[in-house]
XYZ file of C-alpha atoms in Angstrom:
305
model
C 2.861 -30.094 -4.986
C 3.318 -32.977 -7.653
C 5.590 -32.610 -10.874
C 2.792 -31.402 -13.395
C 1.734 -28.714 -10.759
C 5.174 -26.880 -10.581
C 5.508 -27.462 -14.581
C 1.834 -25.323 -14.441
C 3.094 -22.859 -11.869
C 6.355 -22.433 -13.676
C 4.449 -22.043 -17.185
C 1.991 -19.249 -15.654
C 5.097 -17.278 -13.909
C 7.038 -17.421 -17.434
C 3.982 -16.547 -19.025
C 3.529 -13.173 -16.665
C 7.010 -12.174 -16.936
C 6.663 -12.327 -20.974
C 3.441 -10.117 -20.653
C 5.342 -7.619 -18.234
C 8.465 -7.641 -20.927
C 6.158 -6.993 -23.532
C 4.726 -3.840 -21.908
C 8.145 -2.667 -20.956
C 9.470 -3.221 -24.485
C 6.605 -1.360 -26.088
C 4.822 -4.250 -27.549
C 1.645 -3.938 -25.705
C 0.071 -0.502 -24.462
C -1.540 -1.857 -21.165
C -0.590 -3.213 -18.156
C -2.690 -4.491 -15.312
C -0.893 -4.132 -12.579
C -2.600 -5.248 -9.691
C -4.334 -7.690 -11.469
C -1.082 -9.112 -12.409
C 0.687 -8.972 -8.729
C -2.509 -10.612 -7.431
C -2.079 -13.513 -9.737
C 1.757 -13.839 -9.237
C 1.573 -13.857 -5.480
C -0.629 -17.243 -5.911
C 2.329 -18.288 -7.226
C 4.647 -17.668 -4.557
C 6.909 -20.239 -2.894
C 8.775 -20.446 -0.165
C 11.190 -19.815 -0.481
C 11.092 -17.726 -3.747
C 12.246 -19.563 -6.671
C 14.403 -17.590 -8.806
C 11.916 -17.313 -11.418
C 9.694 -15.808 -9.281
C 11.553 -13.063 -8.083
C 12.584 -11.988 -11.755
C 8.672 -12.304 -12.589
C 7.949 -9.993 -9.628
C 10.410 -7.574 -10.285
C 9.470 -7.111 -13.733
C 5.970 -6.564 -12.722
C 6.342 -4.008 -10.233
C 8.943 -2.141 -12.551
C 6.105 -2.731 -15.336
C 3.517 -1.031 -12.859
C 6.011 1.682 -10.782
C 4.497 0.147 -7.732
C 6.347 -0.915 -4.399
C 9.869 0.352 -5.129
C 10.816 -0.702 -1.514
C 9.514 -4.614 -1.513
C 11.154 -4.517 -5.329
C 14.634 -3.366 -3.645
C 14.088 -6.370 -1.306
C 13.491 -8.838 -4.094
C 16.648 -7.727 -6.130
C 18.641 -8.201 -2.911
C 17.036 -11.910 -2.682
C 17.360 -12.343 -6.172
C 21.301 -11.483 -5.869
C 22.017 -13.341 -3.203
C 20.088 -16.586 -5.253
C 21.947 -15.752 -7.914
C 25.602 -15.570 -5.992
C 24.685 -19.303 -4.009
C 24.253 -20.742 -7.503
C 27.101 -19.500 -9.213
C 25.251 -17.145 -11.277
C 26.461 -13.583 -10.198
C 26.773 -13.250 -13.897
C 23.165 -13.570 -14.682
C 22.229 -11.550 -11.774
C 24.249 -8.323 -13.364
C 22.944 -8.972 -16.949
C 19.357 -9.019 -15.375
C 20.221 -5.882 -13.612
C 21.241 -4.230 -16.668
C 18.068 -5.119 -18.158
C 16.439 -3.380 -14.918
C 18.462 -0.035 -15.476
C 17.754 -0.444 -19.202
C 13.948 -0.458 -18.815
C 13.726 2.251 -16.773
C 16.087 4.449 -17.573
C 16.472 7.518 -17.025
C 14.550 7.068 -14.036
C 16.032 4.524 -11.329
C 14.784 2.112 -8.417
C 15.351 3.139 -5.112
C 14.146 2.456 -1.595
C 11.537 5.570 -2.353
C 10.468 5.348 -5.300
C 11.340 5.146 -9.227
C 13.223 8.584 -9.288
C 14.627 10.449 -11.628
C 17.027 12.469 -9.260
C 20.048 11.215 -7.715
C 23.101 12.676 -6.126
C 25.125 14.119 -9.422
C 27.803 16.447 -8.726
C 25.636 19.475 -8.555
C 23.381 17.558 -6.408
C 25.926 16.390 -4.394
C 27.152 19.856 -3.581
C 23.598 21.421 -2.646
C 23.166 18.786 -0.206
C 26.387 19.054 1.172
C 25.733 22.947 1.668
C 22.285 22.373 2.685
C 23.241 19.839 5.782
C 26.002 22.657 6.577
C 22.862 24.573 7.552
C 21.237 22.471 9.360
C 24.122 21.294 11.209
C 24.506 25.242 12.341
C 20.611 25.318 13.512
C 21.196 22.023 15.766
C 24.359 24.163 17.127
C 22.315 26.669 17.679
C 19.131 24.470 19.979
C 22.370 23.001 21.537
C 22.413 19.542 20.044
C 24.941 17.373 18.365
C 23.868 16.155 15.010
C 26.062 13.638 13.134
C 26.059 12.241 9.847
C 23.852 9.069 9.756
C 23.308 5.687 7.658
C 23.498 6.257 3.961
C 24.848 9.583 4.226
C 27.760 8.466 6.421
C 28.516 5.469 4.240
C 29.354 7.532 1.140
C 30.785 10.050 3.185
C 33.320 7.539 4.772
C 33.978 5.275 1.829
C 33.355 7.175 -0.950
C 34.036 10.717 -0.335
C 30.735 12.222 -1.223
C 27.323 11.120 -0.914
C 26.352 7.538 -2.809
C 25.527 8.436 -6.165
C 22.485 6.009 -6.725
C 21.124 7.279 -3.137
C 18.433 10.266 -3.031
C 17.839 10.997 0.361
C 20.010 12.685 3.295
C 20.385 10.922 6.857
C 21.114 12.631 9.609
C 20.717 11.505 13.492
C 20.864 13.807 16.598
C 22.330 12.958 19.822
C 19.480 13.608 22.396
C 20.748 14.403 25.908
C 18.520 12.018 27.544
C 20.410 8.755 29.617
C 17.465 6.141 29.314
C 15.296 5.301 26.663
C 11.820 6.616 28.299
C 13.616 10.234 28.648
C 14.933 10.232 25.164
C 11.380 9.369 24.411
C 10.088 12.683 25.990
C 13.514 14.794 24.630
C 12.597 13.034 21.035
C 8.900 14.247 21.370
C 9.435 17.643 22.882
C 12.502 18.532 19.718
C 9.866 17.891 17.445
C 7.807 20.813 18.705
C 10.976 22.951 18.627
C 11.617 22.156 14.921
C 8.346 22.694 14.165
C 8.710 26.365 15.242
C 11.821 26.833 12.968
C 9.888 25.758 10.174
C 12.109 22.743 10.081
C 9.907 19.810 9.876
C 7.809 19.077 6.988
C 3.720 19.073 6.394
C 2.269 15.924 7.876
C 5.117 14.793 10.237
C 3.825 13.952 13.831
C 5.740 14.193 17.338
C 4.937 10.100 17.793
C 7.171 9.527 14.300
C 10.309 7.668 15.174
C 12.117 9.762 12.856
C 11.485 13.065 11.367
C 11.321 13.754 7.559
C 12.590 17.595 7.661
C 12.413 20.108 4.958
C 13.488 18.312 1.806
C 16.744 19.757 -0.574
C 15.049 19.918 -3.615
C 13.359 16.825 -4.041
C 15.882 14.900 -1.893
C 14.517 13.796 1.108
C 16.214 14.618 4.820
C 15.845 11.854 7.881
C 16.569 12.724 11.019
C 16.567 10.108 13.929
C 16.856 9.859 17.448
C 20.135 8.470 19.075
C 20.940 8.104 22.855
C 23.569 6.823 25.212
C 22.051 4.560 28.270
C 24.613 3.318 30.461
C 27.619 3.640 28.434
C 25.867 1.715 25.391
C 24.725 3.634 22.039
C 21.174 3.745 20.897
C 20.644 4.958 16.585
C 17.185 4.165 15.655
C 16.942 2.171 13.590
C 20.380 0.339 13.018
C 22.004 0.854 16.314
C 20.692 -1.085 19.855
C 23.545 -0.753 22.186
C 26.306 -2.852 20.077
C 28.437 0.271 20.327
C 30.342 1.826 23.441
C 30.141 5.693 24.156
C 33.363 5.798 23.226
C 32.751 4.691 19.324
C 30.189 7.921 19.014
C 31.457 9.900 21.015
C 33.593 12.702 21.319
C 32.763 13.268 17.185
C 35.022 14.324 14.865
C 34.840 16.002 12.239
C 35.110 14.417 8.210
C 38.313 15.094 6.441
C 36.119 15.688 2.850
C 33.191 17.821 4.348
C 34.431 18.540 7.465
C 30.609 17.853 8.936
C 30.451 15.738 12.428
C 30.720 11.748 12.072
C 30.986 9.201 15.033
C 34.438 8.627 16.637
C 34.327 5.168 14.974
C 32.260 5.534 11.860
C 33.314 1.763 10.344
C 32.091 0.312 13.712
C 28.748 1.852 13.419
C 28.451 0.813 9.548
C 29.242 -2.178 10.324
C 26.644 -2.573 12.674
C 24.229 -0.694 10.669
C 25.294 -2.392 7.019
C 26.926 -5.230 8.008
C 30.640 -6.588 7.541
C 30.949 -5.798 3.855
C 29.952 -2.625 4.189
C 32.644 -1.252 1.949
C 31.431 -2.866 -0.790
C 28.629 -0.433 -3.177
C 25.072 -2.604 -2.866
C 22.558 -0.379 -4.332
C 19.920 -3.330 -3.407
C 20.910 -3.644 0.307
C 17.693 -3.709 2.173
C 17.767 -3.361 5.924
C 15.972 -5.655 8.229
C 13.106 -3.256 9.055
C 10.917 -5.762 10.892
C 13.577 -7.074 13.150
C 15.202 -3.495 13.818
C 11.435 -2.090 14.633
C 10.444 -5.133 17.099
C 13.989 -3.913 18.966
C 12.415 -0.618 19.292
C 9.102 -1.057 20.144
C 9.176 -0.005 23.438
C 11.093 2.887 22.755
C 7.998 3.903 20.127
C 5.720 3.107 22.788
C 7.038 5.680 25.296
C 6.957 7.840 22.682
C 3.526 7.331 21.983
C 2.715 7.610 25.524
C 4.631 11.144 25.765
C 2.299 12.250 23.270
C -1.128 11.343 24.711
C -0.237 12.953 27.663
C 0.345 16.222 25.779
């Protein structure tokens, strides 16, 4: 690409990023959002100049569409931002962000307007008490899991920008093709309780039960194989038995974490992990390729049903 062909590209992405402004600040009444994506995607480099990812972001906040992939690009866009010195710009862009949509915010699931407040905060916490009993009661182990555990261990409480609830349960299987058929054959047991909700299948790799609210509960599947600890997604035998295992309980909520919680979130989070990053985005393709054959067996357990 020559000199006057990035001056072009860079004129049309500035260009889109006024026209999504302008619909955010109320100085146009439509937005075409698909139209718009479509023609900033042509525009794409890689990798993603910073203009770009501002552009893109403001479009999909514009449009409400792809809250995930726009959590992605704001972590991209923040570590862009930090290489050059600019960590500065990054927060006053944020801010800009928070302004727009306010009093709704961007998460991994969506533009919500619920998050963990201190009322929230408590029904969850008394909610997951109950479920935690009902595990007791199948005779499983259930432990608090990913974001959950993070705000439980560093903050306290659960993360106040984050509006779901993970939990993981410890199967009793010792190899991953058992755990398959433990993980398939739980499903039909929570089912029966009423635990699970509409539309979740026995080949998911994690199980979306009954909501609190309009908070969303995750529960996923977590084995030991000789000695080494399995925590779809985040977890493929970098821990010991040991690290998970006996738990113990929380000293705020008193609800069952890992023996070694800051091993696990650093594994799961990375070695920062104390530090808030509402735009952390988890390496989903890489975590998923780790566990294919571990969804596979699943998969088989099913078609054999």
């Amino acid at each position: 690409m020559n000199d006057d062909d990035k001056k072009k590209g860079t004129e049309k992405i500035q260009a889109i990023r006024d026209t999504a402004i302008d619909y955010l600040e109320g100085r146009s009444e439509h937005f075409r959002t698909y139209r718009t994506v479509k023609q900033l995607d042509k525009l794409k480099t890689k990798p993603n100049t910073i203009e770009w990812l501002e552009a893109a972001i403001l479009v999909r906040v514009a449009g409400r569409t792809r809250p995930a992939r726009t959590v992605g690009m704001m972590s991209r866009l923040a570590k862009a931002r930090t290489e050059n010195g600019e960590s500065q710009k990054f927060r006053d862009f944020d801010e800009q962000i928070s302004a727009y949509l306010h009093p709704y915010r961007l998460t991994h699931h969506g533009f919500k307007l619920d998050r963990f407040s201190e009322v929230n905060n408590k029904l969850a916490l008394r909610h997951i008490g109950q479920l935690l009993d009902g595990f007791e009661d199948m005779g499983y182990q259930i432990f608090l899991n990913s974001g959950t555990l993070l705000g439980i261990v560093r903050d306290g409480r659960l993360i106040e920008y984050d509006d779901d609830v993970d939990l993981a349960v410890v199967l009793k299987s010792t190899t991953r093709t058992e755990a398959a058929r433990e993980w398939v054959a739980l499903f039909e047991k929570l089912k029966i309780r009423g635990l699970v909700e509409h539309g979740v299948s026995a080949s998911d790799k994690m199980f979306k039960l009954i909501p609190i609210g309009t908070f969303q509960v995750d529960l996923f599947p977590c084995w030991i194989e000789e000695n080494k600890v399995f925590v779809y997604p985040h977890t493929f035998g970098q821990l010991q038995r040991s690290q998970l295992l006996p738990l113990q309980k929380d000293n705020s909520t008193g609800y069952p974490i890992p023996a070694d919680p800051a091993s696990m979130l650093e594994v799961n989070y990375g070695a920062d992990w104390q530090t808030p990053n509402p735009y952390f985005s988890f390496n989903w393709p890489k975590q998923k390729r780790l566990f294919r054959a571990f969804h596979a067996d699943i998969q088989s357990c099913v078609d054999l049903r």
